[in-house]
mmCIF file of C-alpha atoms and ligand atoms in Angstrom:
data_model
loop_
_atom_site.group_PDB
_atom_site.id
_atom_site.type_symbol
_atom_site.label_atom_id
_atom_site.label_comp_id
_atom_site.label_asym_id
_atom_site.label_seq_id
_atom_site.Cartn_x
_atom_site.Cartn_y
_atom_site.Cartn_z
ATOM 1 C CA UNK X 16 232.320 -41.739 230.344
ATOM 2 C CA UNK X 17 234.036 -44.123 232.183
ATOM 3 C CA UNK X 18 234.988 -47.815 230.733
ATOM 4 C CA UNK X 19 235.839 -50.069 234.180
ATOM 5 C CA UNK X 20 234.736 -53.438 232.331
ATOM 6 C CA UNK X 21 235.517 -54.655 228.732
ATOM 7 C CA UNK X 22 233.859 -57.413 227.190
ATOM 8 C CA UNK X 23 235.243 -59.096 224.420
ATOM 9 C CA UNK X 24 231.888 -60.920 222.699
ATOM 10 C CA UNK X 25 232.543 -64.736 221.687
ATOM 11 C CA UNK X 26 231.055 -63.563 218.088
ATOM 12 C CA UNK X 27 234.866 -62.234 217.122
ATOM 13 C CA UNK X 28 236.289 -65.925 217.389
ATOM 14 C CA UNK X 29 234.808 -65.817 213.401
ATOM 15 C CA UNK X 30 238.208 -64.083 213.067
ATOM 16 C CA UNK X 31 240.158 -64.675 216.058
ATOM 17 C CA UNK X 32 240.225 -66.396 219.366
ATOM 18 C CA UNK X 33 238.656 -63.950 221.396
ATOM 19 C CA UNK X 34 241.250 -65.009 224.400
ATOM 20 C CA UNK X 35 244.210 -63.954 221.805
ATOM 21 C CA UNK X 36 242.543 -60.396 222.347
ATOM 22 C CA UNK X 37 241.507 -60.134 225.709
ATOM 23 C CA UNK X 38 245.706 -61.045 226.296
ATOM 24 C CA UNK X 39 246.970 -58.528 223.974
ATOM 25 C CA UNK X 40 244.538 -56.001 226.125
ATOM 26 C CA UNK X 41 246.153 -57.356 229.415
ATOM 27 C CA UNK X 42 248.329 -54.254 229.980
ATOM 28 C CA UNK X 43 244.778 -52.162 229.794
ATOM 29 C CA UNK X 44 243.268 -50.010 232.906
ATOM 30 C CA UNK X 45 239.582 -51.740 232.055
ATOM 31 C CA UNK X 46 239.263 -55.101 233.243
ATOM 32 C CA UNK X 47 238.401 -57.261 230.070
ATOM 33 C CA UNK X 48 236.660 -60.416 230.330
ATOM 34 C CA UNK X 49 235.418 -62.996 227.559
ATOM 35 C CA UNK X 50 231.398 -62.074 227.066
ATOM 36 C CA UNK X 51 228.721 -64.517 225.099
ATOM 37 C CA UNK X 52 224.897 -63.086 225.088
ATOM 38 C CA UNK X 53 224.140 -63.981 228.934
ATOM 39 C CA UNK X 54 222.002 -60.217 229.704
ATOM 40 C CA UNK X 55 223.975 -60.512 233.044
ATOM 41 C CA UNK X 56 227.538 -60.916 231.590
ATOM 42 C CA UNK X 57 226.456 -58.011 229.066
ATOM 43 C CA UNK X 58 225.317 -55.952 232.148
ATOM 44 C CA UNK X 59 228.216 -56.529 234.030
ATOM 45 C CA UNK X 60 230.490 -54.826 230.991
ATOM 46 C CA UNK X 61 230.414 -50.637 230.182
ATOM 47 C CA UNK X 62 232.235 -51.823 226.881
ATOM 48 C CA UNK X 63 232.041 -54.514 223.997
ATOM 49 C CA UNK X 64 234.144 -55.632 221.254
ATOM 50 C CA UNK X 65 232.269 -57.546 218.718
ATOM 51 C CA UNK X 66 231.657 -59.075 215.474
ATOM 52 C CA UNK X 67 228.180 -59.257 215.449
ATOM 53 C CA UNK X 68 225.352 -57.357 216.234
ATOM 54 C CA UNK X 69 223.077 -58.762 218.883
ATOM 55 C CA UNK X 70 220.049 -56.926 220.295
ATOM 56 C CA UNK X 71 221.223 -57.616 223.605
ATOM 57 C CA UNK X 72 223.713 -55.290 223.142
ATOM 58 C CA UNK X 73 221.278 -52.399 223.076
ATOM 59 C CA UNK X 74 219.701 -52.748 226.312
ATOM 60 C CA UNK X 75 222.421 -53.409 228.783
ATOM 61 C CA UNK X 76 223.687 -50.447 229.413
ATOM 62 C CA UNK X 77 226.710 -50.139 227.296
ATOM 63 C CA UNK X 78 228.326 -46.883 226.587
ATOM 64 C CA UNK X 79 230.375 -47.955 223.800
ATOM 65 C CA UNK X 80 230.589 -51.162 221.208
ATOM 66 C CA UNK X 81 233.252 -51.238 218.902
ATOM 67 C CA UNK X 82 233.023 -53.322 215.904
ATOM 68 C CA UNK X 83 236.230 -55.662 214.551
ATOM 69 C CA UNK X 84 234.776 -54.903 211.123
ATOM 70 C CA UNK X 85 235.248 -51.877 208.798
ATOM 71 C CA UNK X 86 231.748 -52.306 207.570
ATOM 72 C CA UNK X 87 229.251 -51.180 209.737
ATOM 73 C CA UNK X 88 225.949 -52.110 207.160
ATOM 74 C CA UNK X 89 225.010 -54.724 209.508
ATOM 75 C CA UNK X 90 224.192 -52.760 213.072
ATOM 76 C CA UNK X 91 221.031 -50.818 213.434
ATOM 77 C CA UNK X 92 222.588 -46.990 213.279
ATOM 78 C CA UNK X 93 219.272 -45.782 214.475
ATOM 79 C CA UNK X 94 218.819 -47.869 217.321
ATOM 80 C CA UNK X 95 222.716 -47.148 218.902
ATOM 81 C CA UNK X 96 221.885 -43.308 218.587
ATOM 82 C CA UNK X 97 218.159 -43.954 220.411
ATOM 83 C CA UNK X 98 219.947 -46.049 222.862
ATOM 84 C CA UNK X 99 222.587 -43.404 223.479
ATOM 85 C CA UNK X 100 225.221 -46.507 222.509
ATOM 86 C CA UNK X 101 228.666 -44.837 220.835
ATOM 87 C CA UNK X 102 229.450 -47.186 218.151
ATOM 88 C CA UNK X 103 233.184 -47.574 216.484
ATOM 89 C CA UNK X 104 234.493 -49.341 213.831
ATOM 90 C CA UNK X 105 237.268 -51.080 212.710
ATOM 91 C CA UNK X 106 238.263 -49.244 209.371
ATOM 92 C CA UNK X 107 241.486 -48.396 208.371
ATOM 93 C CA UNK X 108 243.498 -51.836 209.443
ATOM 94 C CA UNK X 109 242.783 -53.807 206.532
ATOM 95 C CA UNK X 110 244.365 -51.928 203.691
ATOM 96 C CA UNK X 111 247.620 -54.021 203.656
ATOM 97 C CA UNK X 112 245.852 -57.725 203.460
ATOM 98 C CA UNK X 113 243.081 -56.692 201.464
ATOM 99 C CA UNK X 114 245.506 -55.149 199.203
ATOM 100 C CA UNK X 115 247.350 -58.163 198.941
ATOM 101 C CA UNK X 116 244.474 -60.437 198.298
ATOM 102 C CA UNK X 117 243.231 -58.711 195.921
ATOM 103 C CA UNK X 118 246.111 -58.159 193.803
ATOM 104 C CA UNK X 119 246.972 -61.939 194.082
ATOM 105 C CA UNK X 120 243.461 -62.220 193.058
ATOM 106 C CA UNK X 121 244.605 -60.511 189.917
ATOM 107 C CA UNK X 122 247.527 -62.484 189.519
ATOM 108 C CA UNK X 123 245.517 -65.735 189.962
ATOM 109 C CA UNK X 124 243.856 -64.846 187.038
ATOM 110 C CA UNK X 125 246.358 -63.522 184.970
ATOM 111 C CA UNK X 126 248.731 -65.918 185.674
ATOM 112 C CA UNK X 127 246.046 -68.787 185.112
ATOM 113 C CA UNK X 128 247.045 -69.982 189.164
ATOM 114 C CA UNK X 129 243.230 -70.655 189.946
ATOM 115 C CA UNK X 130 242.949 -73.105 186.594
ATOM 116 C CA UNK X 131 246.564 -74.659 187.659
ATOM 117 C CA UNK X 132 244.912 -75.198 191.141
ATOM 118 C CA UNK X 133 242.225 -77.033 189.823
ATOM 119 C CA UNK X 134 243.986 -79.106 187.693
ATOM 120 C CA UNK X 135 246.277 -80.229 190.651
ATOM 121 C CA UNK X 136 243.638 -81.282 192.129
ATOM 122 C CA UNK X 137 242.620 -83.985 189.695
ATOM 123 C CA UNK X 138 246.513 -84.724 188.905
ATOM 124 C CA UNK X 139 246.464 -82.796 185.179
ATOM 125 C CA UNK X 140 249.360 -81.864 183.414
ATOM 126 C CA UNK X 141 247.737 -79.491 180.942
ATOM 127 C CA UNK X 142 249.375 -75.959 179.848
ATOM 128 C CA UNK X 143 247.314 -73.200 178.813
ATOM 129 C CA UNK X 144 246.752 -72.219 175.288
ATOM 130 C CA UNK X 145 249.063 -69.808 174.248
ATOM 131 C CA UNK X 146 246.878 -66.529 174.467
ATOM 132 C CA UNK X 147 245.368 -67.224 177.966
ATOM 133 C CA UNK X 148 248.320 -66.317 180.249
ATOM 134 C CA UNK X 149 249.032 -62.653 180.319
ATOM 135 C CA UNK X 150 251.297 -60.215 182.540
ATOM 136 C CA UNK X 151 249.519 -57.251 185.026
ATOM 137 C CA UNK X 152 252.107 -54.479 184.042
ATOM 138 C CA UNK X 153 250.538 -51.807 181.778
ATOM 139 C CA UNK X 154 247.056 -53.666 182.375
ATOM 140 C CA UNK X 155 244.510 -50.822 183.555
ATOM 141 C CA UNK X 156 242.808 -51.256 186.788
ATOM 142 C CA UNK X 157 239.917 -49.075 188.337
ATOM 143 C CA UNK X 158 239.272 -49.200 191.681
ATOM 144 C CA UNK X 159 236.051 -48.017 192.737
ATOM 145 C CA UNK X 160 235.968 -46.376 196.197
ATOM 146 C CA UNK X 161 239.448 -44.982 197.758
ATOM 147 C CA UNK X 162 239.562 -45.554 201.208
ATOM 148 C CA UNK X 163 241.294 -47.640 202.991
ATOM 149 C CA UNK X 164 240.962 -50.873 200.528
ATOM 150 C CA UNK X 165 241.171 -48.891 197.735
ATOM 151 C CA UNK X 166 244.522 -47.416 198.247
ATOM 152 C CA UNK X 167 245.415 -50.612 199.550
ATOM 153 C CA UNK X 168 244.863 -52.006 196.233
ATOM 154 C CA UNK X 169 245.965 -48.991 194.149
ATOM 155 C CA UNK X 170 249.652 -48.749 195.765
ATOM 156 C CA UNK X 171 249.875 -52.193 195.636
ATOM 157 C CA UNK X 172 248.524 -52.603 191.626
ATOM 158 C CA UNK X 173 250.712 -49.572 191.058
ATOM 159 C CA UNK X 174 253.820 -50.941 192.857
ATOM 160 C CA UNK X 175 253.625 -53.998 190.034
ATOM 161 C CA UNK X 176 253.709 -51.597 186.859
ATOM 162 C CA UNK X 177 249.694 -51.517 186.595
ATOM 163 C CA UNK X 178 248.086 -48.003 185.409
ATOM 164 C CA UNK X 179 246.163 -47.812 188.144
ATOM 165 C CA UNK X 180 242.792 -45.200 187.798
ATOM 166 C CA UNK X 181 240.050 -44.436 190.031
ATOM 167 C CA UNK X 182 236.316 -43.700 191.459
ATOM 168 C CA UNK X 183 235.270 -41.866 193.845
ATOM 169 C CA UNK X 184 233.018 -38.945 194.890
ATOM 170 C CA UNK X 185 235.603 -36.050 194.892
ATOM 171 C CA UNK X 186 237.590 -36.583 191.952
ATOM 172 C CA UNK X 187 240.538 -35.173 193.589
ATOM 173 C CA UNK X 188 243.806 -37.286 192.976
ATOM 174 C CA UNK X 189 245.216 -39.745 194.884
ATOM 175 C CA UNK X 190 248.786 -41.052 195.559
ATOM 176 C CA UNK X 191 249.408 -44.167 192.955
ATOM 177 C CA UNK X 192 246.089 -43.417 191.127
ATOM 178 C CA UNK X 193 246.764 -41.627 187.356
ATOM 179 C CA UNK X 194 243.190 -40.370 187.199
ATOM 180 C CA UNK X 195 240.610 -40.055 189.349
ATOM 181 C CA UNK X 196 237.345 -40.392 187.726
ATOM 182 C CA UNK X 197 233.854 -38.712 189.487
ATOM 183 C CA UNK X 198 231.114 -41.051 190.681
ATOM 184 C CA UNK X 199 229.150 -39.870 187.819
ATOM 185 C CA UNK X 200 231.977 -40.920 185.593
ATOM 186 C CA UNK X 201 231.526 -44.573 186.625
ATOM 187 C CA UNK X 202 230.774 -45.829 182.946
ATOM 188 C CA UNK X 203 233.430 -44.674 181.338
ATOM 189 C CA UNK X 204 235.764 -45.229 184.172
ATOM 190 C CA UNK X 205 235.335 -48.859 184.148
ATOM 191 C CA UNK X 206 234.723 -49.274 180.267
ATOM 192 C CA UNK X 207 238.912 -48.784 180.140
ATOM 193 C CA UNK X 208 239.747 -51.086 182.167
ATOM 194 C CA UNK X 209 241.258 -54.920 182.353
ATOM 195 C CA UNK X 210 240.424 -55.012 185.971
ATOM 196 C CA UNK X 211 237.499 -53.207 187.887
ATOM 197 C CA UNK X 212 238.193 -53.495 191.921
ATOM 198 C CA UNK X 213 234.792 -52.308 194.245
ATOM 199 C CA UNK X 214 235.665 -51.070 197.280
ATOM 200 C CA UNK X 215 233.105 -49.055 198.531
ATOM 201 C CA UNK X 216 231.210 -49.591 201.941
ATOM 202 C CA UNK X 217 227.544 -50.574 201.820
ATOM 203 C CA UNK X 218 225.314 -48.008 201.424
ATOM 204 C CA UNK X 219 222.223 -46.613 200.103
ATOM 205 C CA UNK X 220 224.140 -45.219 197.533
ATOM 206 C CA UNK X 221 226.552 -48.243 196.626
ATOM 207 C CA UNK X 222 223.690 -51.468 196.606
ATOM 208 C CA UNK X 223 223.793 -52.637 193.521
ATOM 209 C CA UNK X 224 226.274 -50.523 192.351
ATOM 210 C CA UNK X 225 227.501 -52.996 190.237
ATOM 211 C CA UNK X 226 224.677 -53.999 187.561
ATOM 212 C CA UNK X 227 223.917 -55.117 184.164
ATOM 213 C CA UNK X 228 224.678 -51.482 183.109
ATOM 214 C CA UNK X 229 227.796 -51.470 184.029
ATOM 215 C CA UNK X 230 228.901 -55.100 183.589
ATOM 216 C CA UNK X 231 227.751 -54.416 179.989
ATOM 217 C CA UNK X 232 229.964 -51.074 180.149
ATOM 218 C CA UNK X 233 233.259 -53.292 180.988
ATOM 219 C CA UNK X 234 234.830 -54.650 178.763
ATOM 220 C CA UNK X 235 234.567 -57.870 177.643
ATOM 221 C CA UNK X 236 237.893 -58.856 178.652
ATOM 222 C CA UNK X 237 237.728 -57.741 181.402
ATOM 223 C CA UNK X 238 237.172 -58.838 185.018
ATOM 224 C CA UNK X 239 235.643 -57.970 188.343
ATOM 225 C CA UNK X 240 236.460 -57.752 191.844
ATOM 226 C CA UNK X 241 234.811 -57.716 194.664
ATOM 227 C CA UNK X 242 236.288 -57.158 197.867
ATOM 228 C CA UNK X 243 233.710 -54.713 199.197
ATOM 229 C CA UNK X 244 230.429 -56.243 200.006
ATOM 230 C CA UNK X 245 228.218 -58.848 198.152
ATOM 231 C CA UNK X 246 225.237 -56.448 198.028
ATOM 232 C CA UNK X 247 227.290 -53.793 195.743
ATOM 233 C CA UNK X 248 226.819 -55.988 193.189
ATOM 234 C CA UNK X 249 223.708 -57.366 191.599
ATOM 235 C CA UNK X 250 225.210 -60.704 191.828
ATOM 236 C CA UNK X 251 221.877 -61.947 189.215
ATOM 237 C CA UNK X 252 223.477 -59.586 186.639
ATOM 238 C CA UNK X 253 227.249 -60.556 187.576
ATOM 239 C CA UNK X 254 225.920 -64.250 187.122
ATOM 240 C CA UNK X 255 224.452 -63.521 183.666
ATOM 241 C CA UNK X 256 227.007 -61.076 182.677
ATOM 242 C CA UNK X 257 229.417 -63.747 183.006
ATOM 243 C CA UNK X 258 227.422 -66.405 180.984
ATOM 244 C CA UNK X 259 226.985 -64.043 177.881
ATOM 245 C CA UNK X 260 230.695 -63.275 177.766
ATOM 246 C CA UNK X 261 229.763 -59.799 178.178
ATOM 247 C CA UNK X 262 233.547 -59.709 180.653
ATOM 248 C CA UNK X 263 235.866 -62.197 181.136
ATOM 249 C CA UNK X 264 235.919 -63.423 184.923
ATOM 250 C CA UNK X 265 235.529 -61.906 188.824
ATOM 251 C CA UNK X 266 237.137 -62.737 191.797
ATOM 252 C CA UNK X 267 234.909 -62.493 194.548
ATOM 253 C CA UNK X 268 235.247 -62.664 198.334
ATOM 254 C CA UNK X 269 231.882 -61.335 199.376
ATOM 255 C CA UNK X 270 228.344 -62.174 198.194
ATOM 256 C CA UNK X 271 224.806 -61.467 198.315
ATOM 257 C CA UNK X 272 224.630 -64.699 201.029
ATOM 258 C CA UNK X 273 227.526 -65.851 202.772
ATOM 259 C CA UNK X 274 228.243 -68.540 203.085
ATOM 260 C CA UNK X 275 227.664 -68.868 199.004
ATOM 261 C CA UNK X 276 224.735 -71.221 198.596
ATOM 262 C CA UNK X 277 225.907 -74.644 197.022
ATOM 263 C CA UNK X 278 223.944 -74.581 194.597
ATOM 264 C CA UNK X 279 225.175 -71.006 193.172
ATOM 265 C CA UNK X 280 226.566 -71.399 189.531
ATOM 266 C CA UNK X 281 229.330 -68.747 190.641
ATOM 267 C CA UNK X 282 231.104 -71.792 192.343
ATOM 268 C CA UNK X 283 231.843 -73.924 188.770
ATOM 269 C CA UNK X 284 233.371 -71.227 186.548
ATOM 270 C CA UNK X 285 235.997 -71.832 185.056
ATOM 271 C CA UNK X 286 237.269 -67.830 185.326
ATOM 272 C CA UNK X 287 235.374 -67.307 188.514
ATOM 273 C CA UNK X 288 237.975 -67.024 191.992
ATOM 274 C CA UNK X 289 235.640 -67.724 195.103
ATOM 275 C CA UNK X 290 236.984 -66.792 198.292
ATOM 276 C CA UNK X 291 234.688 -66.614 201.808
ATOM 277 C CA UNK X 292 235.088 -63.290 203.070
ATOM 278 C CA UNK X 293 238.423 -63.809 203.719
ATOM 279 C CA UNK X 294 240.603 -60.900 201.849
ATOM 280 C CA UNK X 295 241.433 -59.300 205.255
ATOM 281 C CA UNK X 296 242.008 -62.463 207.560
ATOM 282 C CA UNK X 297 245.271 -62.083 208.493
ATOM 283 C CA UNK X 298 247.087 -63.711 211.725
ATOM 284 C CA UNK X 299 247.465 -59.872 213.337
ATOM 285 C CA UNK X 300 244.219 -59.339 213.388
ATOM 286 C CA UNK X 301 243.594 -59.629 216.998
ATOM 287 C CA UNK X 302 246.592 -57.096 217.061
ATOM 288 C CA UNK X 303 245.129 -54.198 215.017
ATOM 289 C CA UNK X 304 241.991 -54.492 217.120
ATOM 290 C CA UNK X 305 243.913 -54.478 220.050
ATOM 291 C CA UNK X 306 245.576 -51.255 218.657
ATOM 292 C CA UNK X 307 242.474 -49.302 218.049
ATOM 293 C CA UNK X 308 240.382 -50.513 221.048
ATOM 294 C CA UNK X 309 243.533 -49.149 222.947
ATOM 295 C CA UNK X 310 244.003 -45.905 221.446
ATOM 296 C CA UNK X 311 239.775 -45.710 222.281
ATOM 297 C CA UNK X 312 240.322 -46.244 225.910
ATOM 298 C CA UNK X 313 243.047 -43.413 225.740
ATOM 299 C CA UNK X 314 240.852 -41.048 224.380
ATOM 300 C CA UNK X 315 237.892 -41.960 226.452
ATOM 301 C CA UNK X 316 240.134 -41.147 229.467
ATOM 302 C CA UNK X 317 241.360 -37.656 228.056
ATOM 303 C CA UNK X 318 237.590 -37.072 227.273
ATOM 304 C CA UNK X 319 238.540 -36.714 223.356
ATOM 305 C CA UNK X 320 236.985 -37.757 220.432
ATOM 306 C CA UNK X 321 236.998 -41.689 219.281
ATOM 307 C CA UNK X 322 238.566 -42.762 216.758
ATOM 308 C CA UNK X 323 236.424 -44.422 213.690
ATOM 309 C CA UNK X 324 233.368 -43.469 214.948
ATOM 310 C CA UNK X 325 230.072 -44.128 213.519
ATOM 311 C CA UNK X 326 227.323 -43.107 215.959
HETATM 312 P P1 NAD V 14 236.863 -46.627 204.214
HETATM 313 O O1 NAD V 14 235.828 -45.890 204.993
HETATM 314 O O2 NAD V 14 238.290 -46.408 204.552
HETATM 315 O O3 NAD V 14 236.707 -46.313 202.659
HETATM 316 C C1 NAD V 14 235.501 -46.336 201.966
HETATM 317 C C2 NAD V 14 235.649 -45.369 200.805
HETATM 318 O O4 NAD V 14 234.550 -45.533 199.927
HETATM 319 C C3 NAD V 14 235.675 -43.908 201.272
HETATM 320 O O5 NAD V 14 236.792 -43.274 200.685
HETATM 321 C C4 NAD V 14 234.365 -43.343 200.736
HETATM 322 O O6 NAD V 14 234.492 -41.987 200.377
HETATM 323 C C5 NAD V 14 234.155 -44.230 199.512
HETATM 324 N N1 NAD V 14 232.770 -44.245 199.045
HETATM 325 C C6 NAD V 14 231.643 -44.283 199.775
HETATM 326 N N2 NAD V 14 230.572 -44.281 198.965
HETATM 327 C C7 NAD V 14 231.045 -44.227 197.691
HETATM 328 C C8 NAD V 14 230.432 -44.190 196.420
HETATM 329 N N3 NAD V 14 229.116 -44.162 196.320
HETATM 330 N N4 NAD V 14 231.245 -44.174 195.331
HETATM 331 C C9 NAD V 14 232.581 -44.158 195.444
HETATM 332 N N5 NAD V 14 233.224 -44.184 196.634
HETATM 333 C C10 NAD V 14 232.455 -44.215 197.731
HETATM 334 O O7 NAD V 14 236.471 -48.144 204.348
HETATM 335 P P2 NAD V 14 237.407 -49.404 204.003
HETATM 336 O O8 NAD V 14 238.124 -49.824 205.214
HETATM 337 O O9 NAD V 14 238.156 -49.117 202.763
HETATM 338 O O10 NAD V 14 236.292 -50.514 203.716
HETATM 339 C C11 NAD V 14 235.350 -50.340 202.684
HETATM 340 C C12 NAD V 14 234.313 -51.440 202.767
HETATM 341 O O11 NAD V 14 234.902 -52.664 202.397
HETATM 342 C C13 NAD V 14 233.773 -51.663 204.176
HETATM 343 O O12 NAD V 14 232.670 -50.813 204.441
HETATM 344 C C14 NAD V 14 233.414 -53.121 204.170
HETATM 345 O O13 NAD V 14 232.060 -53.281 203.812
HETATM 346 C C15 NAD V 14 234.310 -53.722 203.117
HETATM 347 N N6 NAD V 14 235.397 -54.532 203.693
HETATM 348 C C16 NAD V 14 235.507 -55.824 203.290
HETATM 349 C C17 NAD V 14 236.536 -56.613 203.801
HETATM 350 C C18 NAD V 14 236.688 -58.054 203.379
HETATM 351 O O14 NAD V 14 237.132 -58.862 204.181
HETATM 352 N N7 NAD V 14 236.376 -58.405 202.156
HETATM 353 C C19 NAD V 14 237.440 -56.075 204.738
HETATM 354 C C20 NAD V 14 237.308 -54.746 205.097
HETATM 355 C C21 NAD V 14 236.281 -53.974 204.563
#
């Protein structure tokens, strides 16, 4: 395989300029040009970095699309491997700001931030009652799914004095993680902690991962993050498990629809953080991709294996 011509697709200015990248790849053997869905432009490239899936990227020839996003749930697997298309992925760049966003997401509610916020906003001057505020050391989080976002969160959680346990399929242990719990130990994993973080990829396995079962296995003061995807949850049961009290809050930055309808009663509760798909926007992200796409066209040259590949 030879790559002569890179195209950078417009659809990854929904995280970046695309121009930010295409300089960053200057120093590159390819020649790397700004692509939208014109068939020619498409057919004119051996390459494409993207954020979306478009059909159009099946037919034109391509030898190789990489994807700027870890999660790959939304390009037809089937249809690259028919089509002879190799298709990469971005995983493994977003443990540091998903980390972070997810323990401030923690903090927020801890620390009451996201009720502070809202108060600001209408000029309030109102403390919280005495038994609302309450530090994350020694509170137990379980983070479901130990890749990169879940280690992410883990050394971060653990780094603040949290006790930190896990999920995944292999219970082996994990840096930062006290126990690693098997995936068929999801019930009582979860029913210890304060904070439950899902951060598993979309999957057969993982849709609706998340359901009434296990919101009613969670405590009931406890609360839920999602950084993963909206789908991992069964956001009808989050919704409802939330109204009955059954746990105390969720901090969510993916959903079942993005963007989250209006009229979605996720968006007025009081111990409800909304965020829109945002945990791993970071102003280096052009620079990570950059990084991988590099280290692609390296081992495309020395006929070697890609990195993060999915088909
Ligand atoms: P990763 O491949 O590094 O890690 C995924 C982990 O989940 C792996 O360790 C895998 O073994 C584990 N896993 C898979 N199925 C599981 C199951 N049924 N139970 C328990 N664990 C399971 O991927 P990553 O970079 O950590 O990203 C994970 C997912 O998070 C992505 O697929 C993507 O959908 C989502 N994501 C969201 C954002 C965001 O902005 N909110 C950013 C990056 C990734």
């Amino acid at each position: 395989m030879q790559i002569s011509h890179l195209g950078i697709h417009d659809s990854v200015d929904a995280v970046f300029p695309p121009e930010q990248l295409r300089e960053a790849l200057f120093s590159i053997d390819p020649n790397v040009e700004v692509v939208g869905d014109d068939p020619d432009e498409l057919a004119g490239c051996d390459a494409v970095v993207t954020f979306a899936h478009r059909d159009g990227l099946l037919d034109s020839g391509l030898e190789w699309v990489h994807s700027i996003q870890a999660g790959y749930d939304r390009f037809p697997l089937a249809e690259f491997e028919d089509a002879g298309i190799i298709l990469t992925n971005s995983t493994g760049i977003h443990g540091t700001s998903v980390g972070e966003s997810a323990l401030g997401m923690m903090l927020s509610l801890s620390r009451r931030l996201h009720a502070f916020s809202c108060q600001q906003t209408d000029r309030e001057w109102n403390r919280p009652d005495w038994d609302e505020p309450f530090t994350l050391q020694h509170e137990p989080l379980c983070v479901v799914g130990l890749g990169t976002l879940g280690q992410g969160i883990a050394k971060r959680a653990d780094a603040i004095g949290m006790h930190v346990t896990g999920v995944r399929r292999s219970a082996e242990s994990m840096p930062h993680v006290r126990k690693v719990y098997a995936n068929d130990d999801l019930h009582q994993a979860i029913s210890e902690a304060r904070f439950v973080a899902l951060a598993t990829p979309l999957t057969d396995a993982t849709v609706g991962l998340m359901g009434t079962a296990e919101f009613e296995a969670m405590r009931e003061d406890a609360y839920f993050i999602n950084v993963a995807r909206g789908k991992c949850a069964d956001e009808k049961a989050l919704i409802s498990a939330l109204e009955d009290g059954e746990i105390a809050g969720a901090a969510l930055d993916v959903f079942e629809e993005e963007p989250l309808p209006e009229d979605s009663s996720l968006w007025g509760m009081d111990d409800v953080v909304v965020t829109p798909h945002a945990a791993a926007a970071e102003i280096d992200y052009y620079n990570h991709i950059a990084e991988l796409v590099r280290e692609n066209v390296q081992h495309i040259d020395a006929d070697e294996e890609l990195t993060n590949r999915v088909v």
